[in-house]
mmCIF file of C-alpha atoms in Angstrom:
data_model
loop_
_atom_site.group_PDB
_atom_site.id
_atom_site.type_symbol
_atom_site.label_atom_id
_atom_site.label_comp_id
_atom_site.label_asym_id
_atom_site.label_seq_id
_atom_site.Cartn_x
_atom_site.Cartn_y
_atom_site.Cartn_z
ATOM 1 C CA UNK A 1 48.904 124.985 114.482
ATOM 2 C CA UNK A 2 50.043 127.740 111.893
ATOM 3 C CA UNK A 3 53.197 128.709 113.786
ATOM 4 C CA UNK A 4 55.367 127.223 116.510
ATOM 5 C CA UNK A 5 54.981 128.486 120.047
ATOM 6 C CA UNK A 6 58.866 128.676 119.592
ATOM 7 C CA UNK A 7 61.838 127.780 117.577
ATOM 8 C CA UNK A 8 61.334 123.920 118.622
ATOM 9 C CA UNK A 9 58.173 122.477 119.541
ATOM 10 C CA UNK A 10 58.360 118.745 120.891
ATOM 11 C CA UNK A 11 55.887 116.384 121.059
ATOM 12 C CA UNK A 12 55.632 112.613 122.120
ATOM 13 C CA UNK A 13 54.017 110.092 120.703
ATOM 14 C CA UNK A 14 53.201 106.470 120.889
ATOM 15 C CA UNK A 15 52.027 104.308 117.628
ATOM 16 C CA UNK A 16 50.400 101.482 118.412
ATOM 17 C CA UNK A 17 50.845 98.048 116.106
ATOM 18 C CA UNK A 18 50.244 98.945 112.693
ATOM 19 C CA UNK A 19 49.273 102.191 113.295
ATOM 20 C CA UNK A 20 49.333 105.009 110.104
ATOM 21 C CA UNK A 21 49.364 108.524 110.051
ATOM 22 C CA UNK A 22 48.546 109.453 106.405
ATOM 23 C CA UNK A 23 50.196 111.515 103.716
ATOM 24 C CA UNK A 24 50.715 115.212 105.149
ATOM 25 C CA UNK A 25 52.880 118.042 105.245
ATOM 26 C CA UNK A 26 54.228 120.610 107.678
ATOM 27 C CA UNK A 27 54.495 124.563 107.187
ATOM 28 C CA UNK A 28 58.126 123.675 109.331
ATOM 29 C CA UNK A 29 60.525 121.010 109.642
ATOM 30 C CA UNK A 30 60.253 117.734 111.261
ATOM 31 C CA UNK A 31 62.732 115.015 113.424
ATOM 32 C CA UNK A 32 61.408 112.409 114.114
ATOM 33 C CA UNK A 33 63.243 109.707 116.609
ATOM 34 C CA UNK A 34 62.096 106.801 117.280
ATOM 35 C CA UNK A 35 62.979 105.822 120.949
ATOM 36 C CA UNK A 36 61.847 102.209 120.565
ATOM 37 C CA UNK A 37 60.212 100.711 117.393
ATOM 38 C CA UNK A 38 61.164 101.369 114.295
ATOM 39 C CA UNK A 39 59.279 103.846 111.895
ATOM 40 C CA UNK A 40 58.880 103.728 107.924
ATOM 41 C CA UNK A 41 58.406 107.255 106.742
ATOM 42 C CA UNK A 42 57.033 106.723 102.947
ATOM 43 C CA UNK A 43 57.660 109.666 100.415
ATOM 44 C CA UNK A 44 57.781 110.370 96.781
ATOM 45 C CA UNK A 45 60.131 107.460 95.413
ATOM 46 C CA UNK A 46 61.205 105.819 98.626
ATOM 47 C CA UNK A 47 60.741 104.775 101.948
ATOM 48 C CA UNK A 48 62.254 105.746 104.910
ATOM 49 C CA UNK A 49 63.141 103.091 107.650
ATOM 50 C CA UNK A 50 64.020 104.319 111.186
ATOM 51 C CA UNK A 51 64.890 102.234 113.613
ATOM 52 C CA UNK A 52 65.549 102.987 117.344
ATOM 53 C CA UNK A 53 68.470 105.003 118.033
ATOM 54 C CA UNK A 54 67.561 106.581 114.612
ATOM 55 C CA UNK A 55 65.757 110.071 112.991
ATOM 56 C CA UNK A 56 64.406 111.345 110.305
ATOM 57 C CA UNK A 57 64.927 114.662 108.850
ATOM 58 C CA UNK A 58 61.705 116.245 107.279
ATOM 59 C CA UNK A 59 62.153 119.867 105.515
ATOM 60 C CA UNK A 60 59.279 121.826 105.228
ATOM 61 C CA UNK A 61 56.719 120.840 102.775
ATOM 62 C CA UNK A 62 57.649 117.239 102.087
ATOM 63 C CA UNK A 63 54.800 115.394 101.912
ATOM 64 C CA UNK A 64 55.067 112.000 103.793
ATOM 65 C CA UNK A 65 53.190 109.232 105.907
ATOM 66 C CA UNK A 66 54.829 107.461 108.962
ATOM 67 C CA UNK A 67 53.927 103.979 109.036
ATOM 68 C CA UNK A 68 54.893 101.649 112.114
ATOM 69 C CA UNK A 69 54.562 97.419 111.630
ATOM 70 C CA UNK A 70 54.995 96.618 115.125
ATOM 71 C CA UNK A 71 54.333 99.893 117.047
ATOM 72 C CA UNK A 72 57.075 102.590 118.240
ATOM 73 C CA UNK A 73 57.470 105.303 120.681
ATOM 74 C CA UNK A 74 58.806 108.869 119.266
ATOM 75 C CA UNK A 75 59.959 112.380 119.878
ATOM 76 C CA UNK A 76 58.967 114.905 117.226
ATOM 77 C CA UNK A 77 60.361 117.873 116.675
ATOM 78 C CA UNK A 78 58.814 120.533 114.746
ATOM 79 C CA UNK A 79 61.679 123.347 114.197
ATOM 80 C CA UNK A 80 61.608 126.650 112.531
ATOM 81 C CA UNK A 81 62.278 126.751 108.575
ATOM 82 C CA UNK A 82 64.837 129.487 109.669
ATOM 83 C CA UNK A 83 66.892 126.659 110.375
ATOM 84 C CA UNK A 84 69.034 125.357 108.338
ATOM 85 C CA UNK A 85 72.036 123.660 109.854
ATOM 86 C CA UNK A 86 71.788 120.245 108.023
ATOM 87 C CA UNK A 87 72.344 122.150 104.652
ATOM 88 C CA UNK A 88 69.970 119.587 103.139
ATOM 89 C CA UNK A 89 66.293 120.150 101.665
ATOM 90 C CA UNK A 90 66.055 116.441 101.471
ATOM 91 C CA UNK A 91 64.667 113.703 103.509
ATOM 92 C CA UNK A 92 67.178 111.991 105.709
ATOM 93 C CA UNK A 93 67.938 109.062 108.077
ATOM 94 C CA UNK A 94 70.533 109.906 110.949
ATOM 95 C CA UNK A 95 71.961 108.473 113.966
ATOM 96 C CA UNK A 96 71.279 109.462 117.016
ATOM 97 C CA UNK A 97 74.364 110.490 119.018
ATOM 98 C CA UNK A 98 74.146 109.732 123.228
ATOM 99 C CA UNK A 99 74.563 113.321 123.701
ATOM 100 C CA UNK A 100 71.875 114.604 121.135
ATOM 101 C CA UNK A 101 69.107 111.785 122.724
ATOM 102 C CA UNK A 102 69.481 112.903 125.986
ATOM 103 C CA UNK A 103 68.542 116.758 124.899
ATOM 104 C CA UNK A 104 65.770 115.563 123.121
ATOM 105 C CA UNK A 105 64.292 113.738 126.207
ATOM 106 C CA UNK A 106 65.444 116.840 128.827
ATOM 107 C CA UNK A 107 63.511 119.235 125.838
ATOM 108 C CA UNK A 108 60.395 116.831 125.520
ATOM 109 C CA UNK A 109 59.638 118.109 129.678
ATOM 110 C CA UNK A 110 60.067 121.579 129.034
ATOM 111 C CA UNK A 111 56.754 123.622 128.571
ATOM 112 C CA UNK A 112 55.670 124.406 125.427
ATOM 113 C CA UNK A 113 56.048 127.827 125.495
ATOM 114 C CA UNK A 114 59.624 127.675 127.614
ATOM 115 C CA UNK A 115 61.273 130.884 128.433
ATOM 116 C CA UNK A 116 63.321 132.098 126.035
ATOM 117 C CA UNK A 117 66.584 132.901 127.946
ATOM 118 C CA UNK A 118 68.268 130.679 130.541
ATOM 119 C CA UNK A 119 68.488 127.007 130.699
ATOM 120 C CA UNK A 120 65.582 125.809 128.335
ATOM 121 C CA UNK A 121 66.866 128.244 125.482
ATOM 122 C CA UNK A 122 70.288 127.348 125.753
ATOM 123 C CA UNK A 123 69.583 123.267 125.872
ATOM 124 C CA UNK A 124 67.137 124.287 122.723
ATOM 125 C CA UNK A 125 70.254 126.140 120.819
ATOM 126 C CA UNK A 126 73.032 123.133 121.914
ATOM 127 C CA UNK A 127 70.507 120.728 120.440
ATOM 128 C CA UNK A 128 69.928 122.412 117.392
ATOM 129 C CA UNK A 129 73.674 122.305 116.753
ATOM 130 C CA UNK A 130 74.328 119.242 117.687
ATOM 131 C CA UNK A 131 70.994 118.283 115.234
ATOM 132 C CA UNK A 132 73.605 119.892 112.568
ATOM 133 C CA UNK A 133 76.607 117.267 112.880
ATOM 134 C CA UNK A 134 74.595 113.685 113.334
ATOM 135 C CA UNK A 135 75.696 111.624 110.697
ATOM 136 C CA UNK A 136 73.486 110.372 107.717
ATOM 137 C CA UNK A 137 72.294 106.448 107.511
ATOM 138 C CA UNK A 138 71.919 105.073 104.198
ATOM 139 C CA UNK A 139 68.341 103.353 106.177
ATOM 140 C CA UNK A 140 66.791 104.281 102.100
ATOM 141 C CA UNK A 141 64.502 101.789 100.027
ATOM 142 C CA UNK A 142 64.023 103.364 96.649
ATOM 143 C CA UNK A 143 60.167 102.858 95.177
ATOM 144 C CA UNK A 144 59.251 103.490 92.051
ATOM 145 C CA UNK A 145 56.414 105.934 90.481
ATOM 146 C CA UNK A 146 55.291 103.167 87.885
ATOM 147 C CA UNK A 147 52.117 101.296 89.180
ATOM 148 C CA UNK A 148 52.405 98.085 88.302
ATOM 149 C CA UNK A 149 56.361 97.764 89.421
ATOM 150 C CA UNK A 150 55.350 99.772 92.844
ATOM 151 C CA UNK A 151 52.302 96.925 92.855
ATOM 152 C CA UNK A 152 55.457 94.276 92.620
ATOM 153 C CA UNK A 153 57.433 96.132 95.125
ATOM 154 C CA UNK A 154 54.189 96.698 97.644
ATOM 155 C CA UNK A 155 53.889 92.771 97.107
ATOM 156 C CA UNK A 156 57.474 92.358 98.052
ATOM 157 C CA UNK A 157 57.442 94.125 101.028
ATOM 158 C CA UNK A 158 54.178 92.642 102.329
ATOM 159 C CA UNK A 159 55.507 88.728 101.955
ATOM 160 C CA UNK A 160 59.128 89.569 101.031
ATOM 161 C CA UNK A 161 59.531 85.493 101.827
ATOM 162 C CA UNK A 162 57.166 84.543 99.043
ATOM 163 C CA UNK A 163 59.574 86.043 96.146
ATOM 164 C CA UNK A 164 58.550 84.712 92.781
ATOM 165 C CA UNK A 165 61.645 84.098 90.041
ATOM 166 C CA UNK A 166 62.657 86.925 87.453
ATOM 167 C CA UNK A 167 60.807 85.188 84.241
ATOM 168 C CA UNK A 168 57.452 84.537 86.050
ATOM 169 C CA UNK A 169 57.297 88.642 87.369
ATOM 170 C CA UNK A 170 58.047 89.856 84.372
ATOM 171 C CA UNK A 171 55.412 86.876 82.087
ATOM 172 C CA UNK A 172 52.453 88.072 84.774
ATOM 173 C CA UNK A 173 53.297 92.038 83.051
ATOM 174 C CA UNK A 174 53.212 90.757 79.532
ATOM 175 C CA UNK A 175 57.147 91.911 78.940
ATOM 176 C CA UNK A 176 60.338 89.974 78.471
ATOM 177 C CA UNK A 177 62.823 89.463 82.168
ATOM 178 C CA UNK A 178 65.134 91.731 79.961
ATOM 179 C CA UNK A 179 62.514 94.720 79.363
ATOM 180 C CA UNK A 180 61.275 94.475 83.639
ATOM 181 C CA UNK A 181 64.789 94.864 84.471
ATOM 182 C CA UNK A 182 65.522 97.953 82.514
ATOM 183 C CA UNK A 183 62.521 99.594 83.500
ATOM 184 C CA UNK A 184 62.771 98.760 87.036
ATOM 185 C CA UNK A 185 66.361 100.159 87.177
ATOM 186 C CA UNK A 186 65.097 103.195 85.631
ATOM 187 C CA UNK A 187 62.410 103.780 88.270
ATOM 188 C CA UNK A 188 65.120 102.986 91.520
ATOM 189 C CA UNK A 189 68.459 102.894 90.289
ATOM 190 C CA UNK A 190 69.170 99.196 91.308
ATOM 191 C CA UNK A 191 68.225 95.804 89.924
ATOM 192 C CA UNK A 192 65.505 94.024 91.294
ATOM 193 C CA UNK A 193 67.678 91.797 92.899
ATOM 194 C CA UNK A 194 69.458 94.212 94.399
ATOM 195 C CA UNK A 195 66.331 96.133 95.231
ATOM 196 C CA UNK A 196 65.061 92.984 97.182
ATOM 197 C CA UNK A 197 68.058 92.388 98.950
ATOM 198 C CA UNK A 198 67.726 95.262 100.241
ATOM 199 C CA UNK A 199 64.136 95.065 101.122
ATOM 200 C CA UNK A 200 64.905 92.195 103.369
ATOM 201 C CA UNK A 201 67.689 94.108 105.087
ATOM 202 C CA UNK A 202 65.176 96.766 105.600
ATOM 203 C CA UNK A 203 62.665 94.450 107.149
ATOM 204 C CA UNK A 204 65.529 92.446 108.977
ATOM 205 C CA UNK A 205 65.854 95.995 111.016
ATOM 206 C CA UNK A 206 62.924 96.436 111.579
ATOM 207 C CA UNK A 207 61.577 92.890 113.143
ATOM 208 C CA UNK A 208 64.798 93.561 115.141
ATOM 209 C CA UNK A 209 62.949 96.136 117.435
ATOM 210 C CA UNK A 210 60.997 93.329 118.075
ATOM 211 C CA UNK A 211 61.592 90.456 120.779
ATOM 212 C CA UNK A 212 61.023 87.897 117.374
ATOM 213 C CA UNK A 213 63.960 85.536 117.449
ATOM 214 C CA UNK A 214 66.912 85.200 114.758
ATOM 215 C CA UNK A 215 65.198 82.243 113.524
ATOM 216 C CA UNK A 216 61.607 83.597 112.861
ATOM 217 C CA UNK A 217 63.317 86.451 111.695
ATOM 218 C CA UNK A 218 64.951 84.296 108.494
ATOM 219 C CA UNK A 219 62.390 82.447 108.163
ATOM 220 C CA UNK A 220 59.638 85.255 107.818
ATOM 221 C CA UNK A 221 62.083 87.055 104.985
ATOM 222 C CA UNK A 222 62.584 83.459 103.217
ATOM 223 C CA UNK A 223 65.584 82.054 104.320
ATOM 224 C CA UNK A 224 65.592 78.353 104.407
ATOM 225 C CA UNK A 225 67.982 78.700 108.412
ATOM 226 C CA UNK A 226 69.582 81.704 110.379
ATOM 227 C CA UNK A 227 73.010 80.856 109.238
ATOM 228 C CA UNK A 228 72.825 82.807 105.825
ATOM 229 C CA UNK A 229 70.441 85.191 107.035
ATOM 230 C CA UNK A 230 73.098 86.120 110.040
ATOM 231 C CA UNK A 231 75.707 85.834 106.952
ATOM 232 C CA UNK A 232 74.036 88.653 105.014
ATOM 233 C CA UNK A 233 73.411 90.770 107.966
ATOM 234 C CA UNK A 234 76.763 90.792 109.013
ATOM 235 C CA UNK A 235 78.238 91.664 105.299
ATOM 236 C CA UNK A 236 76.192 94.407 105.132
ATOM 237 C CA UNK A 237 76.069 96.063 108.465
ATOM 238 C CA UNK A 238 79.329 94.787 109.821
ATOM 239 C CA UNK A 239 78.147 92.952 113.310
ATOM 240 C CA UNK A 240 75.157 90.113 113.818
ATOM 241 C CA UNK A 241 71.662 90.472 114.220
ATOM 242 C CA UNK A 242 71.658 90.356 118.231
ATOM 243 C CA UNK A 243 74.315 92.593 118.517
ATOM 244 C CA UNK A 244 72.588 95.252 116.149
ATOM 245 C CA UNK A 245 69.737 94.474 118.502
ATOM 246 C CA UNK A 246 71.587 94.899 121.785
ATOM 247 C CA UNK A 247 72.638 98.433 120.075
ATOM 248 C CA UNK A 248 68.974 99.678 119.008
ATOM 249 C CA UNK A 249 67.580 99.319 122.413
ATOM 250 C CA UNK A 250 69.111 102.192 125.374
ATOM 251 C CA UNK A 251 70.448 100.971 128.576
#
């Protein structure tokens, strides 16, 4: 499409496991809502995790790719650039309220060229007003631009249970541990340990969208037993992994 048929155009998509939409841009804003599963949106300098019940706001012109490890269903809202109620030109992960969810589900059944007045038009306007009130969530993992550090992060992301020690990582890059930490903090704003802790939390959220047991998730993330994993999860999000999982799944 070169232009949108209406102020908001809704697409429904099913992404199978390990499916990737390669890097691309849009001439309009996009709101990607995960109705089930977890999406990972990769942008310059960060990865945004979009579990069920949240959505990612992608302003017009922002290059991004989208991937799902375990499969996901999504609603994609394309929105004309005159819309600016969010007041943000940067991508955000938003918590979708029950009202917003029902509005999006209803809009997904509209004709592409829905009437410009009456019920459909009014619902779309309410949906846009509601979108501007959704709270942001910090499901963000900084990603370094430096090729060596990006390769390291990709390795940790693919195998979070197999993290070598700081000295070993630094030696493989022919630098001291102190230099590695300095470079990593400059690129991501985090120490390597803090980044790794956030990675494991984001991967846990991703895995909780599946039927994988809590024990298996803990082991996949490198924990020796479920208890320390559950403690970590509670410390960061204030609820247990099982409780979080139940909230991710709409009734």
